[in-house]
Amino acid sequence: MATSNILWQNHEQFLKNMEVQLEKTDAIKEALQQYKYLTQVQYANSLENVLLHIKNEVEKLFARKIQHYDFEEVKQNPDIDSEDPEDTNLMTSNLTIEQKQREIQIKNVLKIIYEIYKMIIETVKVHKKLEEVHIITIQKMLEFCDKYSRKTELKRFLEHQHFFLTQLQQRDIDFNKNPNHISLYNSETRDYLIQIRLDCTRSALKQSLYSYAFRQLEDISILINLKKVQTPIKHKIMSAYYYYLSEVFWHSKYFGYHSFFFLHHILIFRTNPQASAEEIKEKINQLILGVLSIPQYPIEDFQSEESKAKIASLQRNNNKLIPKKEEIISLVQRMNLNEVALEEIKTDIQFIERKSQTINVYTLY
């Protein structure tokens, strides 16, 4: 009981200190590290309360300070982690001394929230009892990067997420000694790690970071194909996964891959009882237009066999190569999806089918 009272008193004092030192992220980080070791095994709730308190207070502070600057000016501010603008050569800059000082001020304000989010994520990322704090803070970090166009910071954050998953795969964890450490082979942990990467993918796509989005999706494919986890993945997750794959391939002009994965997205999406007939029809129209966009000699045909196999491995429990245009059209027709499409699109599909049959006849002879 005495130990619990001391811990609680430390907790209260810790919170009070944080209110005084909110702008001193290094001091917060050091104090939090000590508090983490004190609470991580038996007092995870106390650590969670502290982290959420810090996050909320810093967000209030950030909101007060950032309103003094023009929104577009904030978005144009350089990389938060780069060397300070004051250290650069004034002779090579187009900014006046006053403008540089203002740039530094904005950067310092951005750094307040950015560093706190990073610190919280680092503190909780392997703690199974703090998964909710982890998710909330990552969502806040992504919102921050989206709102203020922090493309460089987002790239760095996504790289860290990829590296973190690689580390988890390589770790040999003794769960008897580390009972609160997350396990990749727990279905709930797997699903929340997938959801985090879906959120990361969405942010990457918003900022046109297609290669970074693709890497997140590759990481998701690792998680969805974990053999030791028997619990099925929710349809909502798989639908989003296939949708984002289709988006990445569309922007990369791999229209065959786009169509195939978008087809898989639709097949799951239409089972959703909340999906309206109009929404399903619109998606099917998009699918068929995507198929029609596949050129006679698509990029996919010029890929190496290794690259084709890599894309095929993105499927759930299936390593068959992605089918070509004619096969995708055949799939659409066998599932009667084309019957839902607009009349103009149906006509185009029928034309392509007749053309394909003609080509096959000439090939036979």
Short mmCIF file of C-alpha atoms in Angstrom, two decimals:
data_model
loop_
_atom_site.label_atom_id
_atom_site.label_comp_id
_atom_site.label_asym_id
_atom_site.label_seq_id
_atom_site.Cartn_x
_atom_site.Cartn_y
_atom_site.Cartn_z
CA MET A 1 0.00 0.00 0.00
CA ALA A 2 2.85 2.37 0.88
CA THR A 3 4.46 1.71 -2.50
CA SER A 4 1.18 2.46 -4.28
CA ASN A 5 0.83 5.75 -2.41
CA ILE A 6 4.37 6.77 -3.30
CA LEU A 7 3.74 5.86 -6.93
CA TRP A 8 0.56 7.90 -7.01
CA GLN A 9 2.31 10.88 -5.44
CA ASN A 10 5.06 10.59 -8.04
CA HIS A 11 2.37 10.44 -10.71
CA GLU A 12 0.74 13.64 -9.47
CA GLN A 13 4.07 15.43 -9.17
CA PHE A 14 5.05 14.26 -12.62
CA LEU A 15 1.89 15.75 -14.11
CA LYS A 16 2.47 19.06 -12.35
CA ASN A 17 6.04 19.22 -13.61
CA MET A 18 4.89 18.57 -17.16
CA GLU A 19 2.55 21.54 -17.02
CA VAL A 20 5.46 23.78 -16.08
CA GLN A 21 7.87 22.38 -18.69
CA LEU A 22 5.64 21.76 -21.68
CA GLU A 23 7.93 23.60 -24.09
CA LYS A 24 11.01 21.70 -22.93
CA THR A 25 10.63 18.46 -24.85
CA ASP A 26 14.03 17.13 -23.78
CA ALA A 27 13.08 17.48 -20.11
CA ILE A 28 9.75 15.76 -20.74
CA LYS A 29 11.46 12.94 -22.62
CA GLU A 30 13.95 12.32 -19.82
CA ALA A 31 11.30 12.40 -17.09
CA LEU A 32 8.99 10.17 -19.11
CA GLN A 33 11.74 7.61 -19.67
CA GLN A 34 12.22 7.31 -15.92
CA TYR A 35 8.48 7.10 -15.32
CA LYS A 36 8.12 4.43 -17.99
CA TYR A 37 10.51 2.10 -16.16
CA LEU A 38 8.65 2.75 -12.92
CA THR A 39 5.20 1.94 -14.30
CA GLN A 40 5.49 -0.26 -17.38
CA VAL A 41 4.91 -3.64 -15.69
CA GLN A 42 2.22 -3.08 -13.06
CA TYR A 43 1.02 0.48 -13.54
CA ALA A 44 0.36 0.80 -17.27
CA ASN A 45 -2.84 2.77 -16.60
CA SER A 46 -0.87 5.39 -14.75
CA LEU A 47 1.60 5.69 -17.63
CA GLU A 48 -1.31 5.95 -20.07
CA ASN A 49 -2.86 8.79 -18.06
CA VAL A 50 0.44 10.67 -18.03
CA LEU A 51 0.95 10.25 -21.78
CA LEU A 52 -2.56 11.39 -22.66
CA HIS A 53 -2.22 14.34 -20.31
CA ILE A 54 1.03 15.40 -21.98
CA LYS A 55 -0.46 14.97 -25.44
CA ASN A 56 -3.57 17.01 -24.64
CA GLU A 57 -1.66 19.83 -22.95
CA VAL A 58 0.89 20.11 -25.74
CA GLU A 59 -1.89 20.12 -28.35
CA LYS A 60 -3.52 23.04 -26.52
CA LEU A 61 -0.20 24.87 -26.40
CA PHE A 62 0.43 24.21 -30.09
CA ALA A 63 -3.06 25.44 -31.06
CA ARG A 64 -2.49 28.70 -29.17
CA LYS A 65 0.89 29.37 -30.74
CA ILE A 66 0.29 28.27 -34.33
CA GLN A 67 -2.67 30.63 -34.78
CA HIS A 68 -0.25 33.57 -34.81
CA TYR A 69 1.12 32.49 -38.20
CA ASP A 70 -0.32 32.36 -41.69
CA PHE A 71 -1.41 28.84 -42.63
CA GLU A 72 0.35 28.83 -46.01
CA GLU A 73 3.49 30.20 -44.37
CA VAL A 74 3.46 27.31 -41.91
CA LYS A 75 3.06 24.77 -44.71
CA GLN A 76 6.10 26.19 -46.50
CA ASN A 77 8.34 25.95 -43.44
CA PRO A 78 11.41 23.71 -43.97
CA ASP A 79 11.94 20.22 -42.60
CA ILE A 80 11.59 20.22 -38.81
CA ASP A 81 14.57 17.90 -38.35
CA SER A 82 16.89 19.85 -40.66
CA GLU A 83 19.60 22.13 -39.38
CA ASP A 84 18.33 25.42 -38.02
CA PRO A 85 17.83 28.11 -40.66
CA GLU A 86 19.97 30.43 -38.57
CA ASP A 87 22.94 28.16 -39.27
CA THR A 88 22.63 28.54 -43.04
CA ASN A 89 24.52 31.12 -45.04
CA LEU A 90 22.59 34.37 -45.22
CA MET A 91 24.37 35.25 -48.45
CA THR A 92 22.78 32.28 -50.25
CA SER A 93 19.29 32.88 -48.89
CA ASN A 94 16.52 34.99 -50.40
CA LEU A 95 15.10 35.70 -46.95
CA THR A 96 15.72 38.77 -44.86
CA ILE A 97 16.94 38.43 -41.28
CA GLU A 98 13.41 39.13 -40.03
CA GLN A 99 11.97 36.47 -42.34
CA LYS A 100 14.54 33.95 -41.17
CA GLN A 101 13.74 34.69 -37.56
CA ARG A 102 10.06 34.15 -38.28
CA GLU A 103 10.89 30.88 -40.05
CA ILE A 104 12.76 29.71 -36.96
CA GLN A 105 9.84 30.68 -34.73
CA ILE A 106 7.40 28.68 -36.85
CA LYS A 107 9.74 25.72 -36.92
CA ASN A 108 10.03 25.76 -33.13
CA VAL A 109 6.24 25.76 -32.79
CA LEU A 110 5.91 22.83 -35.20
CA LYS A 111 8.65 21.02 -33.33
CA ILE A 112 6.71 21.20 -30.05
CA ILE A 113 3.94 18.92 -31.26
CA TYR A 114 6.06 16.84 -33.64
CA GLU A 115 8.59 15.84 -30.98
CA ILE A 116 5.92 15.00 -28.42
CA TYR A 117 4.08 12.73 -30.84
CA LYS A 118 7.34 10.96 -31.72
CA MET A 119 8.20 10.58 -28.05
CA ILE A 120 4.83 9.06 -27.12
CA ILE A 121 4.90 6.66 -30.08
CA GLU A 122 8.39 5.52 -29.15
CA THR A 123 7.32 5.02 -25.52
CA VAL A 124 4.27 2.85 -26.21
CA LYS A 125 4.97 1.05 -29.49
CA VAL A 126 5.78 -2.37 -27.97
CA HIS A 127 3.47 -2.18 -24.93
CA LYS A 128 0.37 -4.31 -25.45
CA LYS A 129 -1.62 -2.46 -22.78
CA LEU A 130 -0.99 0.88 -24.46
CA GLU A 131 -2.05 -0.01 -28.00
CA GLU A 132 -4.91 2.49 -27.93
CA VAL A 133 -2.55 5.34 -27.03
CA HIS A 134 -0.28 4.16 -29.84
CA ILE A 135 -3.08 4.25 -32.42
CA ILE A 136 -4.44 7.62 -31.25
CA THR A 137 -1.03 9.26 -31.34
CA ILE A 138 -0.13 7.88 -34.76
CA GLN A 139 -3.43 9.18 -36.11
CA LYS A 140 -2.61 12.58 -34.64
CA MET A 141 0.87 12.49 -36.18
CA LEU A 142 -0.59 11.67 -39.59
CA GLU A 143 -3.21 14.42 -39.25
CA PHE A 144 -0.43 16.86 -38.40
CA CYS A 145 1.61 15.84 -41.45
CA ASP A 146 -1.47 16.03 -43.70
CA LYS A 147 -2.73 19.39 -42.46
CA TYR A 148 0.61 21.18 -42.58
CA SER A 149 1.99 19.39 -45.67
CA ARG A 150 4.92 17.90 -43.76
CA LYS A 151 6.02 15.63 -46.60
CA THR A 152 9.61 15.12 -45.47
CA GLU A 153 8.56 14.38 -41.90
CA LEU A 154 5.93 11.95 -43.16
CA LYS A 155 8.50 10.11 -45.26
CA ARG A 156 10.75 9.75 -42.23
CA PHE A 157 7.87 8.58 -40.06
CA LEU A 158 6.79 5.96 -42.61
CA GLU A 159 10.36 4.69 -42.82
CA HIS A 160 10.37 4.29 -39.04
CA GLN A 161 7.11 2.33 -39.22
CA HIS A 162 8.61 -0.03 -41.78
CA PHE A 163 11.79 -0.47 -39.75
CA PHE A 164 9.75 -1.12 -36.59
CA LEU A 165 7.90 -4.02 -38.22
CA THR A 166 11.19 -5.44 -39.45
CA GLN A 167 12.52 -5.28 -35.90
CA LEU A 168 9.44 -7.05 -34.53
CA GLN A 169 9.90 -9.89 -37.00
CA GLN A 170 13.52 -10.34 -35.99
CA ARG A 171 13.09 -10.13 -32.22
CA ASP A 172 13.24 -13.24 -30.10
CA ILE A 173 11.02 -12.14 -27.22
CA ASP A 174 10.84 -13.91 -23.89
CA PHE A 175 7.25 -13.17 -22.91
CA ASN A 176 7.82 -14.51 -19.41
CA LYS A 177 10.32 -11.72 -18.81
CA ASN A 178 8.40 -9.20 -20.93
CA PRO A 179 4.71 -9.98 -20.29
CA ASN A 180 3.50 -6.64 -21.69
CA HIS A 181 5.44 -6.83 -24.95
CA ILE A 182 3.25 -7.03 -28.06
CA SER A 183 3.23 -10.22 -30.12
CA LEU A 184 2.88 -10.27 -33.90
CA TYR A 185 1.03 -13.55 -33.55
CA ASN A 186 -1.80 -12.15 -31.48
CA SER A 187 -4.75 -11.49 -33.81
CA GLU A 188 -5.77 -8.22 -32.13
CA THR A 189 -2.22 -6.89 -32.28
CA ARG A 190 -1.91 -7.98 -35.90
CA ASP A 191 -5.13 -6.18 -36.80
CA TYR A 192 -4.17 -2.96 -35.06
CA LEU A 193 -0.74 -2.99 -36.71
CA ILE A 194 -2.48 -3.43 -40.06
CA GLN A 195 -4.87 -0.56 -39.31
CA ILE A 196 -1.96 1.71 -38.46
CA ARG A 197 -0.36 0.91 -41.82
CA LEU A 198 -3.63 1.49 -43.65
CA ASP A 199 -3.77 4.94 -42.05
CA CYS A 200 -0.14 5.52 -43.06
CA THR A 201 -0.94 4.45 -46.62
CA ARG A 202 -3.83 6.89 -46.82
CA SER A 203 -1.61 9.76 -45.69
CA ALA A 204 1.12 8.77 -48.15
CA LEU A 205 -1.40 8.73 -51.00
CA LYS A 206 -2.73 12.16 -49.98
CA GLN A 207 0.76 13.58 -50.39
CA SER A 208 1.47 11.59 -53.59
CA LEU A 209 4.15 9.48 -51.91
CA TYR A 210 3.32 6.37 -53.91
CA SER A 211 6.49 4.39 -53.25
CA TYR A 212 6.07 4.98 -49.51
CA ALA A 213 2.43 3.93 -49.71
CA PHE A 214 3.46 0.77 -51.54
CA ARG A 215 6.00 -0.11 -48.86
CA GLN A 216 3.31 0.19 -46.19
CA LEU A 217 1.10 -2.13 -48.23
CA GLU A 218 3.95 -4.61 -48.57
CA ASP A 219 4.23 -4.59 -44.79
CA ILE A 220 0.49 -5.21 -44.53
CA SER A 221 0.83 -8.19 -46.87
CA ILE A 222 3.37 -9.65 -44.43
CA LEU A 223 0.90 -9.23 -41.57
CA ILE A 224 -2.12 -10.64 -43.40
CA ASN A 225 -0.15 -13.72 -44.45
CA LEU A 226 1.24 -14.60 -41.01
CA LYS A 227 0.82 -18.37 -40.81
CA LYS A 228 0.77 -18.53 -37.02
CA VAL A 229 -2.34 -16.34 -36.73
CA GLN A 230 -5.44 -18.37 -37.50
CA THR A 231 -8.09 -15.73 -36.79
CA PRO A 232 -9.53 -14.41 -40.08
CA ILE A 233 -8.90 -10.80 -40.97
CA LYS A 234 -11.95 -8.55 -40.96
CA HIS A 235 -13.54 -7.86 -44.34
CA LYS A 236 -13.29 -4.13 -43.73
CA ILE A 237 -9.51 -4.37 -43.42
CA MET A 238 -9.10 -6.51 -46.55
CA SER A 239 -11.40 -4.23 -48.54
CA ALA A 240 -9.32 -1.18 -47.61
CA TYR A 241 -6.08 -3.04 -48.32
CA TYR A 242 -7.12 -4.01 -51.85
CA TYR A 243 -8.51 -0.53 -52.49
CA TYR A 244 -5.23 1.16 -51.55
CA LEU A 245 -3.27 -1.32 -53.66
CA SER A 246 -5.47 -0.43 -56.62
CA GLU A 247 -4.89 3.28 -55.97
CA VAL A 248 -1.10 2.90 -55.88
CA PHE A 249 -1.10 0.92 -59.13
CA TRP A 250 -3.45 3.38 -60.82
CA HIS A 251 -1.16 6.32 -60.07
CA SER A 252 1.83 4.24 -61.17
CA LYS A 253 0.03 3.42 -64.45
CA TYR A 254 -0.02 -0.33 -63.81
CA PHE A 255 -3.62 -0.52 -64.97
CA GLY A 256 -3.76 -4.31 -65.05
CA TYR A 257 -2.73 -4.60 -61.41
CA HIS A 258 -5.05 -1.73 -60.55
CA SER A 259 -8.04 -3.49 -62.11
CA PHE A 260 -7.29 -6.82 -60.47
CA PHE A 261 -6.98 -5.45 -56.95
CA PHE A 262 -9.92 -3.08 -57.42
CA LEU A 263 -11.99 -6.10 -58.44
CA HIS A 264 -11.04 -7.79 -55.16
CA HIS A 265 -11.99 -4.62 -53.30
CA ILE A 266 -15.44 -4.61 -54.93
CA LEU A 267 -16.07 -8.29 -54.21
CA ILE A 268 -15.60 -7.59 -50.51
CA PHE A 269 -17.23 -4.15 -50.53
CA ARG A 270 -20.49 -5.40 -52.00
CA THR A 271 -20.93 -7.84 -49.09
CA ASN A 272 -21.15 -4.88 -46.72
CA PRO A 273 -24.82 -4.53 -45.74
CA GLN A 274 -24.35 -0.76 -45.45
CA ALA A 275 -23.12 -0.43 -49.04
CA SER A 276 -25.87 0.99 -51.25
CA ALA A 277 -26.68 -0.36 -54.71
CA GLU A 278 -25.64 3.00 -56.16
CA GLU A 279 -22.23 2.85 -54.48
CA ILE A 280 -21.65 -0.67 -55.77
CA LYS A 281 -22.71 0.32 -59.28
CA GLU A 282 -20.38 3.31 -59.25
CA LYS A 283 -17.45 1.13 -58.20
CA ILE A 284 -18.23 -1.43 -60.91
CA ASN A 285 -18.27 1.35 -63.50
CA GLN A 286 -14.88 2.50 -62.20
CA LEU A 287 -13.60 -1.07 -62.41
CA ILE A 288 -14.66 -1.54 -66.02
CA LEU A 289 -13.28 1.84 -67.04
CA GLY A 290 -10.04 0.79 -65.36
CA VAL A 291 -9.98 -2.43 -67.36
CA LEU A 292 -10.63 -0.45 -70.55
CA SER A 293 -7.61 1.70 -69.66
CA ILE A 294 -5.25 -1.27 -69.86
CA PRO A 295 -3.20 -0.68 -73.04
CA GLN A 296 -2.42 -3.33 -75.64
CA TYR A 297 1.12 -3.60 -74.31
CA PRO A 298 0.85 -2.85 -70.58
CA ILE A 299 3.85 -2.09 -68.38
CA GLU A 300 3.23 -5.33 -66.51
CA ASP A 301 4.24 -7.37 -69.58
CA PHE A 302 7.75 -5.92 -69.46
CA GLN A 303 8.39 -6.75 -65.82
CA SER A 304 10.79 -9.46 -64.73
CA GLU A 305 9.35 -12.72 -63.46
CA GLU A 306 10.68 -11.82 -60.03
CA SER A 307 8.76 -8.52 -60.04
CA LYS A 308 5.57 -10.24 -61.18
CA ALA A 309 5.93 -12.79 -58.39
CA LYS A 310 6.45 -9.98 -55.88
CA ILE A 311 3.17 -8.35 -56.91
CA ALA A 312 1.39 -11.71 -56.84
CA SER A 313 2.54 -12.23 -53.24
CA LEU A 314 0.47 -9.20 -52.19
CA GLN A 315 -2.65 -11.34 -52.46
CA ARG A 316 -4.10 -13.04 -49.41
CA ASN A 317 -2.92 -16.68 -49.31
CA ASN A 318 -2.45 -16.77 -53.06
CA ASN A 319 0.73 -16.51 -55.11
CA LYS A 320 -0.77 -16.98 -58.58
CA LEU A 321 0.39 -14.37 -61.07
CA ILE A 322 -1.99 -11.47 -61.66
CA PRO A 323 -4.22 -12.24 -64.68
CA LYS A 324 -4.08 -10.21 -67.88
CA LYS A 325 -6.72 -7.91 -69.35
CA GLU A 326 -8.76 -10.58 -71.15
CA GLU A 327 -8.80 -12.79 -68.05
CA ILE A 328 -9.96 -9.90 -65.86
CA ILE A 329 -12.76 -9.14 -68.32
CA SER A 330 -13.72 -12.80 -68.22
CA LEU A 331 -13.81 -12.68 -64.41
CA VAL A 332 -16.03 -9.60 -64.50
CA GLN A 333 -18.45 -11.31 -66.87
CA ARG A 334 -18.54 -14.62 -65.00
CA MET A 335 -19.49 -12.71 -61.87
CA ASN A 336 -22.12 -10.76 -63.85
CA LEU A 337 -20.62 -7.49 -62.66
CA ASN A 338 -20.92 -6.04 -66.16
CA GLU A 339 -24.72 -6.37 -65.94
CA VAL A 340 -24.74 -3.63 -63.33
CA ALA A 341 -22.64 -1.23 -65.41
CA LEU A 342 -23.83 1.65 -67.55
CA GLU A 343 -25.01 0.69 -71.05
CA GLU A 344 -22.13 2.55 -72.73
CA ILE A 345 -19.62 0.62 -70.65
CA LYS A 346 -21.35 -2.71 -71.37
CA THR A 347 -20.98 -2.00 -75.09
CA ASP A 348 -17.26 -1.36 -74.69
CA ILE A 349 -16.79 -4.59 -72.76
CA GLN A 350 -18.66 -6.58 -75.44
CA PHE A 351 -16.50 -4.99 -78.13
CA ILE A 352 -13.29 -5.95 -76.33
CA GLU A 353 -14.59 -9.49 -75.83
CA ARG A 354 -15.33 -9.87 -79.56
CA LYS A 355 -11.93 -8.41 -80.43
CA SER A 356 -10.24 -10.82 -78.02
CA GLN A 357 -12.06 -13.80 -79.55
CA THR A 358 -11.00 -12.70 -83.04
CA ILE A 359 -7.38 -12.46 -81.93
CA ASN A 360 -7.58 -15.93 -80.39
CA VAL A 361 -8.97 -17.38 -83.65
CA TYR A 362 -6.14 -15.87 -85.69
CA THR A 363 -3.66 -17.15 -83.11
CA LEU A 364 -5.01 -20.70 -83.49
CA TYR A 365 -4.48 -20.60 -87.23
#
